Amino acid sequence: AYQLACAISDERMLAQIDIRRSVLRIESNQPAEAKELLTQAGRRARTLGDALLQAACAGNLAYLYLRSARYEEALPYLQEALALSEKAGGENSAVNARGNLGYLYLRLGEWEKSEESLTRAVSDCRRLGNQAMEQHWLGILGNLYQEQARGEEAGRAYERALSIARKTGDRGAMGLWHNNLSLLAIERGQWDDAERHVEEAQQLLSHTTAEDAQLFPLFNAARIALGRGQNGAAKT
């Protein structure tokens, strides 16, 4: 595709391809190559005066830093992505940037800013009919509430996210929210509820190749056994 775009000197398409290639580099743990591609795409986007392409470049640079927990370095790129998206009227792009800002503020411990960003992201997703992203940001909002020991609100957020994930058939998301609900039940000593959610999570996540996704419910199962005084089962 890149060769074809070069042949017809399609600068916009070349920038779009480099942005997509950057994601592959990020996922393959090649940050230097990803940054080089985004720098190149960003130059083209600025020359074209395309704010949405510039926003995509900034958003991917933020993602690069988020992947390595370099949150303070990611912050200005996300703020830029949000400002450019709003300027260009790219609502879905703006929602994504705002939600990621909410997650970033959560990691930085700026809870008020996190709640404001995530709540608006959820509301905007609902307005736009983007259920996949609505359930994602609802779950992250639940994480924020759980960090603040606001268990009831966290539970409602996870349940709403789970309900949407069921409608869309997203088994991975369903497993994740069941796992998080099990954590809340463990914190309350509600062992039967916790076990029910863990079993659901294990069944839903059994198909995934991501080892950490399967380890979380297994660890929670051990915590439940420990809470019930079943030390041998917990150790196993």
Backbone as JSON, one array per atom type, in Angstrom:
{
  "sequence": "AYQLACAISDERMLAQIDIRRSVLRIESNQPAEAKELLTQAGRRARTLGDALLQAACAGNLAYLYLRSARYEEALPYLQEALALSEKAGGENSAVNARGNLGYLYLRLGEWEKSEESLTRAVSDCRRLGNQAMEQHWLGILGNLYQEQARGEEAGRAYERALSIARKTGDRGAMGLWHNNLSLLAIERGQWDDAERHVEEAQQLLSHTTAEDAQLFPLFNAARIALGRGQNGAAKT",
  "N": [[0.83, -1.2, 0.0], [1.95, 1.2, 0.77], [3.88, 1.55, -1.2], [2.26, 1.86, -3.48], [0.94, 4.23, -2.8], [3.1, 5.96, -2.77], [3.74, 5.92, -5.47], [1.75, 7.44, -6.63], [2.03, 9.76, -5.32], [0.47, 10.35, -3.0], [0.09, 12.11, -0.36], [-1.52, 12.25, 1.94], [-2.51, 9.61, 2.21], [-0.07, 8.29, 2.56], [0.68, 9.28, 5.06], [-1.4, 8.23, 6.62], [-0.91, 5.49, 6.35], [1.62, 5.28, 7.56], [0.91, 5.94, 10.18], [-0.67, 3.72, 10.86], [1.24, 1.72, 10.58], [2.88, 2.45, 12.67], [1.49, 1.63, 14.92], [1.74, -1.14, 14.74], [4.49, -1.33, 15.17], [4.66, -0.38, 17.79], [3.17, -2.33, 19.17], [4.85, -4.44, 18.69], [6.93, -3.91, 20.29], [8.83, -2.01, 19.44], [9.75, 0.8, 19.94], [11.39, 2.98, 19.05], [11.35, 2.81, 16.25], [8.61, 3.12, 15.85], [8.22, 5.74, 16.78], [9.72, 7.16, 14.91], [8.23, 6.71, 12.56], [5.85, 8.02, 13.26], [6.74, 10.62, 13.59], [7.41, 11.23, 10.98], [4.89, 10.93, 9.74], [3.56, 12.94, 11.1], [4.82, 15.25, 10.15], [3.94, 15.27, 7.49], [1.17, 15.51, 7.94], [0.98, 18.03, 9.13], [1.89, 19.63, 7.02], [-0.16, 19.19, 5.22], [-2.17, 20.35, 6.62], [-4.0, 18.91, 8.09], [-5.9, 18.36, 10.71], [-7.03, 16.14, 12.03], [-5.4, 13.98, 11.28], [-3.05, 14.88, 12.46], [-3.89, 14.75, 15.1], [-4.18, 11.99, 15.37], [-1.53, 11.18, 15.15], [-0.43, 12.38, 17.44], [-1.95, 11.08, 19.4], [-1.1, 8.42, 19.06], [1.59, 8.66, 19.73], [1.27, 9.25, 22.42], [0.15, 6.81, 23.23], [2.35, 5.15, 22.83], [4.03, 5.99, 24.93], [2.34, 5.45, 27.1], [2.25, 2.67, 27.05], [4.66, 1.96, 28.18], [4.42, 2.87, 30.72], [5.12, 5.54, 31.05], [3.86, 8.0, 32.07], [3.77, 10.82, 32.53], [5.14, 11.78, 30.33], [3.43, 11.06, 28.34], [1.23, 12.68, 28.72], [1.19, 15.49, 27.56], [0.93, 14.88, 24.83], [-1.53, 13.57, 24.68], [-3.22, 15.62, 25.49], [-2.8, 17.36, 23.37], [-3.81, 15.78, 21.28], [-6.52, 15.68, 21.98], [-7.26, 18.42, 21.82], [-6.78, 18.97, 19.09], [-8.54, 17.16, 17.88], [-11.05, 18.08, 18.74], [-11.0, 20.6, 17.55], [-11.1, 19.89, 14.86], [-13.56, 18.72, 14.74], [-13.79, 16.02, 15.11], [-15.46, 13.71, 16.56], [-15.39, 11.01, 17.56], [-12.65, 10.58, 17.7], [-12.0, 12.54, 19.58], [-13.37, 11.58, 21.83], [-11.96, 9.23, 22.34], [-9.42, 10.28, 22.97], [-10.09, 11.76, 25.24], [-11.01, 9.79, 27.0], [-8.64, 8.29, 27.3], [-7.11, 10.23, 28.52], [-8.45, 10.35, 30.95], [-7.81, 7.81, 31.97], [-5.05, 8.14, 32.17], [-4.83, 10.24, 34.05], [-5.84, 8.85, 36.22], [-3.78, 7.0, 36.68], [-1.82, 8.79, 37.43], [-2.76, 9.64, 39.81], [-4.46, 11.78, 39.94], [-7.36, 12.17, 40.75], [-9.78, 13.63, 40.62], [-9.67, 14.97, 38.14], [-9.5, 12.7, 36.57], [-11.99, 11.42, 36.99], [-13.74, 13.34, 35.94], [-12.97, 13.4, 33.21], [-13.38, 10.7, 32.4], [-16.09, 10.29, 32.98], [-17.31, 12.07, 31.21], [-16.39, 10.96, 28.82], [-17.72, 8.48, 28.81], [-20.38, 9.38, 28.68], [-20.35, 10.72, 26.19], [-19.77, 8.61, 24.47], [-22.1, 7.09, 24.75], [-23.94, 8.85, 23.65], [-23.04, 8.93, 21.02], [-23.48, 6.36, 20.29], [-21.52, 4.43, 20.51], [-20.94, 1.57, 21.64], [-18.91, -0.28, 22.26], [-16.7, 1.26, 23.09], [-17.95, 2.65, 25.14], [-18.45, 0.7, 27.13], [-15.84, 0.08, 27.75], [-14.7, 2.47, 28.83], [-16.44, 2.81, 30.94], [-15.7, 0.66, 32.55], [-13.08, 1.42, 33.23], [-13.69, 3.69, 34.66], [-14.95, 2.43, 36.78], [-12.66, 1.23, 37.88], [-11.38, 3.5, 38.84], [-13.21, 4.32, 40.85], [-12.96, 2.1, 42.53], [-10.3, 2.34, 43.35], [-10.61, 4.53, 44.98], [-11.98, 3.51, 47.07], [-14.72, 3.46, 46.73], [-16.87, 1.48, 46.69], [-19.6, 0.74, 46.06], [-20.27, 2.37, 43.89], [-18.29, 1.59, 42.12], [-19.06, -1.07, 41.69], [-21.52, -0.7, 40.37], [-20.65, 0.54, 38.04], [-19.04, -1.49, 36.88], [-20.99, -3.47, 36.52], [-22.68, -2.25, 34.66], [-20.9, -2.0, 32.52], [-20.43, -4.7, 32.05], [-22.98, -5.54, 31.25], [-23.27, -4.2, 28.79], [-21.13, -5.34, 27.39], [-22.05, -7.96, 27.19], [-24.18, -7.59, 25.42], [-22.81, -6.87, 23.1], [-21.31, -9.05, 22.68], [-18.67, -9.36, 23.53], [-16.42, -11.32, 24.72], [-13.93, -11.22, 26.02], [-13.99, -8.72, 27.34], [-16.22, -9.15, 28.98], [-15.2, -11.17, 30.64], [-13.19, -9.72, 31.94], [-14.66, -7.78, 33.39], [-16.2, -9.4, 35.05], [-14.12, -10.47, 36.55], [-13.22, -8.16, 37.89], [-15.48, -7.58, 39.39], [-15.41, -9.74, 41.06], [-13.23, -9.07, 42.62], [-14.23, -6.91, 44.09], [-16.19, -8.25, 45.59], [-14.56, -9.96, 47.07], [-13.2, -8.1, 48.67], [-15.27, -7.4, 50.31], [-15.75, -9.69, 51.64], [-17.6, -11.43, 50.61], [-17.89, -14.35, 49.76], [-19.24, -16.3, 48.22], [-20.42, -14.83, 46.1], [-18.09, -13.79, 45.04], [-16.82, -16.13, 44.17], [-18.6, -16.99, 42.19], [-18.32, -14.98, 40.25], [-15.61, -15.3, 39.63], [-15.58, -17.87, 38.5], [-17.11, -17.39, 36.21], [-15.43, -15.55, 34.93], [-13.13, -17.13, 34.47], [-14.12, -19.04, 32.69], [-14.89, -17.43, 30.51], [-12.47, -16.27, 29.76], [-10.9, -18.36, 29.06], [-10.32, -18.9, 26.44], [-8.46, -17.1, 25.59], [-5.12, -16.13, 24.62], [-3.57, -14.6, 26.14], [-1.63, -14.66, 28.88], [-1.7, -13.26, 31.34], [-4.35, -12.46, 31.52], [-5.66, -14.81, 32.16], [-4.46, -15.43, 34.53], [-5.27, -13.58, 36.47], [-8.04, -14.17, 37.38], [-7.43, -16.69, 38.46], [-5.7, -16.08, 40.53], [-7.48, -14.63, 42.1], [-9.24, -16.68, 42.78], [-7.61, -18.13, 44.5], [-7.41, -16.26, 46.55], [-10.01, -16.27, 47.47], [-10.26, -18.88, 48.46], [-8.4, -18.69, 50.52], [-9.65, -16.77, 52.1], [-11.79, -18.25, 52.98], [-10.58, -19.91, 54.69], [-9.37, -22.09, 53.61], [-6.57, -23.13, 53.32], [-4.87, -24.99, 52.07], [-6.05, -25.37, 49.53], [-5.83, -22.78, 48.58], [-3.06, -22.5, 48.38], [-2.48, -24.38, 46.4]],
  "CA": [[0.0, 0.0, 0.0], [2.85, 2.35, 0.83], [4.5, 1.7, -2.53], [1.24, 2.4, -4.38], [0.72, 5.63, -2.43], [4.29, 6.69, -3.24], [3.71, 6.01, -6.93], [0.83, 8.5, -7.04], [2.35, 10.91, -4.46], [-0.69, 10.63, -2.14], [0.68, 12.42, 0.94], [-2.47, 11.91, 3.01], [-2.5, 8.17, 2.36], [1.22, 7.91, 3.13], [0.62, 9.58, 6.5], [-2.31, 7.26, 7.24], [-0.23, 4.19, 6.41], [2.66, 5.36, 8.59], [0.24, 5.9, 11.48], [-1.04, 2.32, 11.11], [2.49, 0.97, 10.77], [3.41, 2.79, 13.99], [0.81, 0.78, 15.91], [2.39, -2.44, 14.66], [5.79, -1.22, 15.82], [4.43, -0.25, 19.24], [2.77, -3.64, 19.66], [6.01, -5.34, 18.55], [7.97, -3.4, 21.19], [9.85, -1.29, 18.67], [9.35, 2.2, 20.15], [12.16, 3.94, 18.24], [10.82, 2.75, 14.89], [7.26, 3.7, 15.89], [8.35, 7.2, 16.92], [10.2, 7.68, 13.62], [7.09, 6.7, 11.63], [4.9, 9.06, 13.68], [7.36, 11.92, 13.29], [7.26, 11.39, 9.52], [3.47, 11.15, 9.47], [3.21, 14.25, 11.65], [5.28, 16.3, 9.22], [3.0, 15.29, 6.36], [-0.12, 16.0, 8.41], [1.07, 19.5, 9.3], [1.97, 20.23, 5.68], [-1.51, 19.1, 4.64], [-3.12, 21.09, 7.44], [-5.03, 17.95, 8.48], [-5.89, 18.3, 12.18], [-7.34, 14.79, 12.5], [-4.19, 13.18, 11.12], [-2.14, 15.34, 13.51], [-4.41, 14.2, 16.35], [-3.86, 10.55, 15.39], [-0.09, 11.07, 15.44], [-0.24, 12.72, 18.85], [-2.55, 10.01, 20.19], [-0.24, 7.23, 19.01], [2.78, 8.95, 20.54], [0.84, 9.07, 23.81], [0.01, 5.37, 23.45], [3.71, 4.62, 22.94], [4.52, 6.24, 26.3], [1.46, 4.75, 28.04], [2.62, 1.25, 27.06], [5.82, 1.77, 29.05], [4.1, 3.53, 32.0], [5.76, 6.87, 31.1], [2.61, 8.74, 32.04], [3.97, 12.27, 32.42], [5.54, 12.06, 28.96], [2.26, 10.85, 27.48], [0.2, 13.69, 28.99], [1.04, 16.59, 26.59], [0.48, 14.35, 23.54], [-2.98, 13.33, 24.78], [-3.87, 16.93, 25.52], [-2.75, 17.85, 22.0], [-4.74, 14.96, 20.48], [-7.88, 16.11, 22.31], [-7.48, 19.77, 21.29], [-6.85, 18.88, 17.62], [-9.77, 16.44, 17.52], [-12.17, 18.99, 18.94], [-10.89, 21.64, 16.54], [-11.5, 19.33, 13.56], [-14.9, 18.15, 14.82], [-13.71, 14.54, 15.12], [-16.03, 13.35, 17.86], [-14.88, 9.73, 18.04], [-11.25, 10.81, 18.05], [-11.99, 13.31, 20.83], [-13.8, 10.68, 22.91], [-10.85, 8.33, 22.63], [-8.39, 11.05, 23.65], [-10.58, 12.14, 26.56], [-10.99, 8.59, 27.82], [-7.25, 7.99, 27.63], [-6.7, 11.21, 29.53], [-9.01, 9.9, 32.22], [-6.98, 6.7, 32.44], [-3.75, 8.69, 32.51], [-4.98, 10.95, 35.32], [-5.99, 7.82, 37.24], [-2.44, 6.47, 36.97], [-1.06, 9.86, 38.06], [-3.37, 9.94, 41.09], [-5.28, 13.0, 39.86], [-8.64, 11.48, 40.68], [-10.87, 14.53, 40.21], [-9.55, 15.12, 36.69], [-9.79, 11.41, 35.97], [-13.44, 11.2, 37.01], [-14.36, 14.29, 35.01], [-12.69, 12.96, 31.83], [-14.0, 9.4, 32.14], [-17.55, 10.45, 32.99], [-17.7, 12.69, 29.94], [-16.13, 10.0, 27.74], [-18.83, 7.52, 28.84], [-21.57, 10.09, 28.2], [-20.2, 10.98, 24.76], [-19.89, 7.31, 23.79], [-23.52, 6.73, 24.73], [-24.59, 9.75, 22.69], [-22.6, 8.55, 19.68], [-23.84, 4.97, 20.03], [-20.31, 3.62, 20.46], [-21.06, 0.72, 22.82], [-17.63, -0.92, 22.59], [-15.9, 2.18, 23.89], [-18.69, 3.0, 26.35], [-18.21, -0.29, 28.18], [-14.43, 0.16, 28.14], [-14.48, 3.6, 29.74], [-17.2, 2.53, 32.17], [-14.88, -0.21, 33.37], [-11.97, 2.2, 33.77], [-14.31, 4.52, 35.7], [-15.08, 1.53, 37.92], [-11.34, 1.1, 38.49], [-11.15, 4.73, 39.61], [-14.02, 4.24, 42.07], [-12.38, 1.08, 43.4], [-9.09, 2.94, 43.93], [-11.04, 5.49, 45.99], [-12.8, 2.78, 48.04], [-16.14, 3.76, 46.48], [-17.24, 0.15, 46.22], [-20.93, 0.67, 45.46], [-20.21, 3.0, 42.56], [-17.47, 0.71, 41.28], [-19.87, -2.22, 41.32], [-22.5, -0.29, 39.37], [-19.94, 0.78, 36.77], [-18.66, -2.79, 36.32], [-22.21, -4.17, 36.08], [-23.13, -1.61, 33.42], [-19.94, -2.39, 31.49], [-20.68, -6.11, 31.77], [-24.23, -5.63, 30.5], [-23.0, -3.78, 27.41], [-20.25, -6.35, 26.79], [-22.91, -9.1, 26.84], [-24.94, -7.23, 24.22], [-21.92, -6.82, 21.94], [-20.65, -10.36, 22.54], [-17.23, -9.21, 23.79], [-16.12, -12.26, 25.8], [-12.78, -10.75, 26.78], [-14.44, -7.65, 28.24], [-17.07, -9.78, 29.98], [-14.33, -11.83, 31.61], [-12.5, -8.7, 32.72], [-15.55, -7.14, 34.37], [-16.49, -10.42, 36.07], [-12.95, -10.54, 37.43], [-13.21, -6.98, 38.75], [-16.57, -7.74, 40.35], [-14.95, -10.7, 42.07], [-12.35, -8.33, 43.54], [-15.09, -6.17, 45.02], [-16.81, -9.21, 46.5], [-13.5, -10.41, 47.98], [-12.97, -7.02, 49.63], [-16.4, -7.37, 51.24], [-15.89, -11.0, 52.27], [-18.77, -12.12, 50.02], [-17.13, -15.4, 49.08], [-20.06, -16.98, 47.19], [-20.49, -13.93, 44.94], [-16.75, -13.72, 44.46], [-16.56, -17.39, 43.46], [-19.43, -17.01, 40.98], [-17.7, -14.1, 39.26], [-14.35, -15.9, 39.22], [-15.88, -18.98, 37.59], [-17.52, -16.78, 34.94], [-14.23, -14.97, 34.32], [-12.27, -18.21, 33.99], [-14.75, -19.64, 31.5], [-14.87, -16.46, 29.41], [-11.1, -15.95, 29.37], [-10.16, -19.59, 28.78], [-9.95, -18.95, 25.02], [-7.45, -16.1, 25.25], [-3.72, -16.56, 24.71], [-2.89, -13.68, 27.06], [-1.48, -15.38, 30.15], [-2.1, -12.46, 32.49], [-5.81, -12.44, 31.6], [-6.08, -16.04, 32.82], [-3.87, -15.5, 35.87], [-5.99, -12.74, 37.43], [-9.08, -14.91, 38.08], [-6.82, -17.78, 39.22], [-5.23, -15.47, 41.78], [-8.66, -14.32, 42.91], [-9.74, -17.95, 43.32], [-6.76, -18.43, 45.65], [-7.78, -15.34, 47.63], [-11.3, -16.73, 48.0], [-9.96, -20.06, 49.28], [-7.73, -18.2, 51.72], [-10.66, -16.11, 52.9], [-12.63, -19.28, 53.57], [-9.76, -20.74, 55.56], [-8.95, -23.3, 52.88], [-5.19, -22.76, 53.01], [-4.31, -25.95, 51.12], [-6.57, -25.05, 48.2], [-5.25, -21.49, 48.19], [-1.67, -22.73, 48.0], [-2.5, -25.1, 45.13]],
  "C": [[0.88, 1.26, 0.0], [3.49, 2.62, -0.54], [3.51, 2.3, -3.53], [0.99, 3.88, -4.1], [1.9, 6.5, -2.88], [4.22, 6.94, -4.75], [2.8, 7.13, -7.41], [0.98, 9.75, -6.17], [1.16, 11.35, -3.61], [-0.19, 10.84, -0.7], [-0.23, 12.04, 2.11], [-2.47, 10.4, 3.26], [-1.18, 7.68, 2.97], [1.25, 8.16, 4.64], [-0.26, 8.56, 7.22], [-1.64, 5.89, 7.38], [0.85, 4.19, 7.48], [2.06, 5.31, 10.0], [-0.14, 4.47, 11.83], [0.2, 1.45, 11.35], [3.07, 1.24, 12.16], [2.78, 1.92, 15.07], [1.45, -0.61, 15.91], [3.75, -2.42, 15.35], [5.66, -1.12, 17.34], [4.09, -1.61, 19.83], [3.9, -4.66, 19.59], [7.19, -4.89, 19.41], [9.16, -2.82, 20.42], [9.57, 0.21, 18.75], [10.1, 3.2, 19.28], [11.64, 3.98, 16.81], [9.43, 3.38, 14.82], [7.33, 5.22, 15.94], [8.81, 7.84, 15.61], [9.06, 7.75, 12.61], [6.11, 7.81, 11.97], [5.44, 10.46, 13.44], [7.2, 12.24, 11.8], [5.82, 11.68, 9.14], [3.03, 12.52, 9.95], [3.64, 15.39, 10.75], [4.33, 16.41, 8.04], [1.66, 15.89, 6.77], [-0.12, 17.51, 8.59], [1.14, 20.21, 7.96], [0.61, 20.26, 5.01], [-2.52, 19.96, 5.4], [-4.26, 20.22, 7.92], [-4.97, 17.73, 10.0], [-6.17, 16.9, 12.7], [-6.15, 13.86, 12.36], [-3.16, 13.58, 12.19], [-2.58, 14.78, 14.87], [-4.07, 12.72, 16.48], [-2.39, 10.33, 15.71], [0.18, 11.33, 16.93], [-0.79, 11.61, 19.75], [-1.69, 8.75, 20.21], [1.07, 7.44, 19.76], [2.46, 8.8, 22.03], [0.73, 7.59, 24.15], [1.37, 4.71, 23.62], [4.24, 4.8, 24.37], [3.65, 5.54, 27.34], [1.86, 3.29, 28.18], [3.79, 0.97, 28.0], [5.67, 2.53, 30.37], [4.82, 4.87, 32.16], [4.64, 7.91, 31.0], [2.81, 10.24, 31.86], [4.4, 12.66, 31.01], [4.37, 11.92, 27.99], [1.27, 12.01, 27.57], [0.11, 14.79, 27.93], [0.56, 16.11, 25.22], [-1.03, 14.07, 23.56], [-3.74, 14.65, 24.8], [-3.9, 17.54, 24.12], [-3.75, 17.1, 21.12], [-6.18, 15.39, 20.72], [-8.18, 17.47, 21.69], [-7.63, 19.74, 19.77], [-8.14, 18.2, 17.17], [-10.99, 17.33, 17.65], [-12.17, 20.09, 17.89], [-11.41, 21.16, 15.18], [-12.9, 18.74, 13.57], [-14.9, 16.64, 14.77], [-14.17, 14.0, 16.45], [-15.48, 12.03, 18.4], [-13.42, 9.83, 18.46], [-11.14, 11.55, 19.38], [-12.37, 12.44, 22.02], [-12.65, 9.77, 23.32], [-9.74, 9.05, 23.4], [-8.83, 11.4, 25.07], [-10.59, 10.93, 27.5], [-9.58, 8.22, 28.24], [-6.68, 8.98, 28.63], [-7.21, 10.82, 30.91], [-8.2, 8.76, 32.83], [-5.62, 7.21, 32.92], [-3.81, 9.42, 33.85], [-5.16, 9.96, 36.48], [-4.63, 7.29, 37.67], [-1.58, 7.5, 37.69], [-1.63, 10.25, 39.43], [-4.17, 11.23, 41.11], [-6.73, 12.58, 39.66], [-9.79, 12.38, 40.22], [-10.86, 14.72, 38.7], [-9.9, 13.82, 35.97], [-11.3, 11.17, 35.89], [-14.15, 12.1, 36.01], [-14.18, 13.81, 33.56], [-13.42, 11.66, 31.5], [-15.52, 9.5, 32.08], [-18.03, 11.07, 31.69], [-17.49, 11.74, 28.77], [-17.26, 8.98, 27.66], [-20.08, 8.15, 28.26], [-21.52, 10.32, 26.7], [-20.32, 9.69, 23.95], [-21.35, 6.89, 23.68], [-24.26, 7.57, 23.7], [-24.27, 9.35, 21.25], [-22.95, 7.11, 19.32], [-22.65, 4.04, 19.92], [-20.26, 2.73, 21.71], [-19.74, 0.08, 23.23], [-16.78, -0.01, 23.47], [-16.62, 2.6, 25.16], [-18.4, 2.01, 27.47], [-16.75, -0.25, 28.65], [-14.2, 1.28, 29.14], [-15.29, 3.47, 31.01], [-16.36, 1.66, 33.11], [-13.71, 0.53, 33.99], [-12.48, 3.15, 34.86], [-14.53, 3.69, 36.96], [-13.76, 1.34, 38.64], [-11.01, 2.32, 39.36], [-11.92, 4.68, 40.93], [-13.43, 3.23, 43.05], [-11.12, 1.59, 44.09], [-9.45, 3.88, 45.09], [-11.89, 4.85, 47.09], [-14.28, 3.16, 47.95], [-16.77, 2.51, 45.86], [-18.59, 0.06, 45.52], [-20.93, 1.24, 44.05], [-19.37, 2.17, 41.6], [-18.27, -0.47, 40.79], [-20.89, -1.87, 40.24], [-21.83, -0.07, 38.02], [-19.56, -0.54, 36.1], [-19.88, -3.55, 35.79], [-22.72, -3.58, 34.78], [-22.21, -1.98, 32.26], [-20.17, -3.84, 31.08], [-21.93, -6.3, 30.93], [-24.03, -5.26, 29.03], [-22.14, -4.81, 26.7], [-21.04, -7.6, 26.39], [-23.66, -8.82, 25.54], [-24.07, -7.28, 22.97], [-21.18, -8.12, 21.73], [-19.15, -10.32, 22.76], [-16.85, -10.09, 24.99], [-14.95, -11.8, 26.66], [-13.17, -9.68, 27.79], [-15.34, -8.22, 29.33], [-16.24, -10.45, 31.07], [-13.63, -10.83, 32.52], [-13.4, -8.1, 33.78], [-16.02, -8.13, 35.42], [-15.34, -10.51, 37.07], [-12.92, -9.36, 38.4], [-14.33, -7.02, 39.78], [-16.19, -8.74, 41.44], [-14.04, -10.01, 43.08], [-13.17, -7.55, 44.57], [-15.72, -7.1, 46.05], [-15.79, -9.74, 47.51], [-13.25, -9.37, 49.06], [-14.07, -6.97, 50.68], [-16.56, -8.69, 52.0], [-17.09, -11.78, 51.78], [-18.24, -13.25, 49.14], [-17.93, -16.1, 48.0], [-20.16, -16.13, 45.93], [-19.14, -13.87, 44.24], [-16.46, -14.97, 43.64], [-17.35, -17.46, 42.16], [-18.8, -16.15, 39.89], [-16.38, -14.67, 38.74], [-14.59, -17.02, 38.22], [-16.31, -18.46, 36.21], [-16.3, -16.23, 34.2], [-13.33, -16.04, 33.73], [-12.82, -18.84, 32.72], [-14.64, -18.7, 30.3], [-13.46, -16.2, 28.88], [-10.28, -17.18, 29.02], [-9.66, -19.66, 27.34], [-8.79, -18.04, 24.67], [-6.04, -16.66, 25.41], [-2.93, -15.64, 25.64], [-2.84, -14.31, 28.45], [-1.97, -14.57, 31.34], [-3.61, -12.43, 32.66], [-6.33, -13.68, 32.31], [-5.56, -16.12, 34.25], [-4.66, -14.7, 36.9], [-7.13, -13.5, 38.12], [-8.54, -16.08, 38.9], [-6.31, -17.26, 40.56], [-6.4, -15.13, 42.69], [-9.27, -15.57, 43.52], [-8.93, -18.35, 44.55], [-7.11, -17.53, 46.84], [-9.1, -15.75, 48.27], [-11.08, -17.94, 48.92], [-9.31, -19.65, 50.59], [-8.74, -17.53, 52.66], [-11.6, -17.07, 53.6], [-11.86, -20.2, 54.51], [-9.28, -22.02, 54.93], [-7.52, -23.08, 52.39], [-4.55, -23.7, 51.99], [-4.75, -25.65, 49.7], [-5.99, -23.75, 47.69], [-3.82, -21.68, 47.69], [-1.58, -23.42, 46.64], [-2.85, -24.18, 43.97]]
}
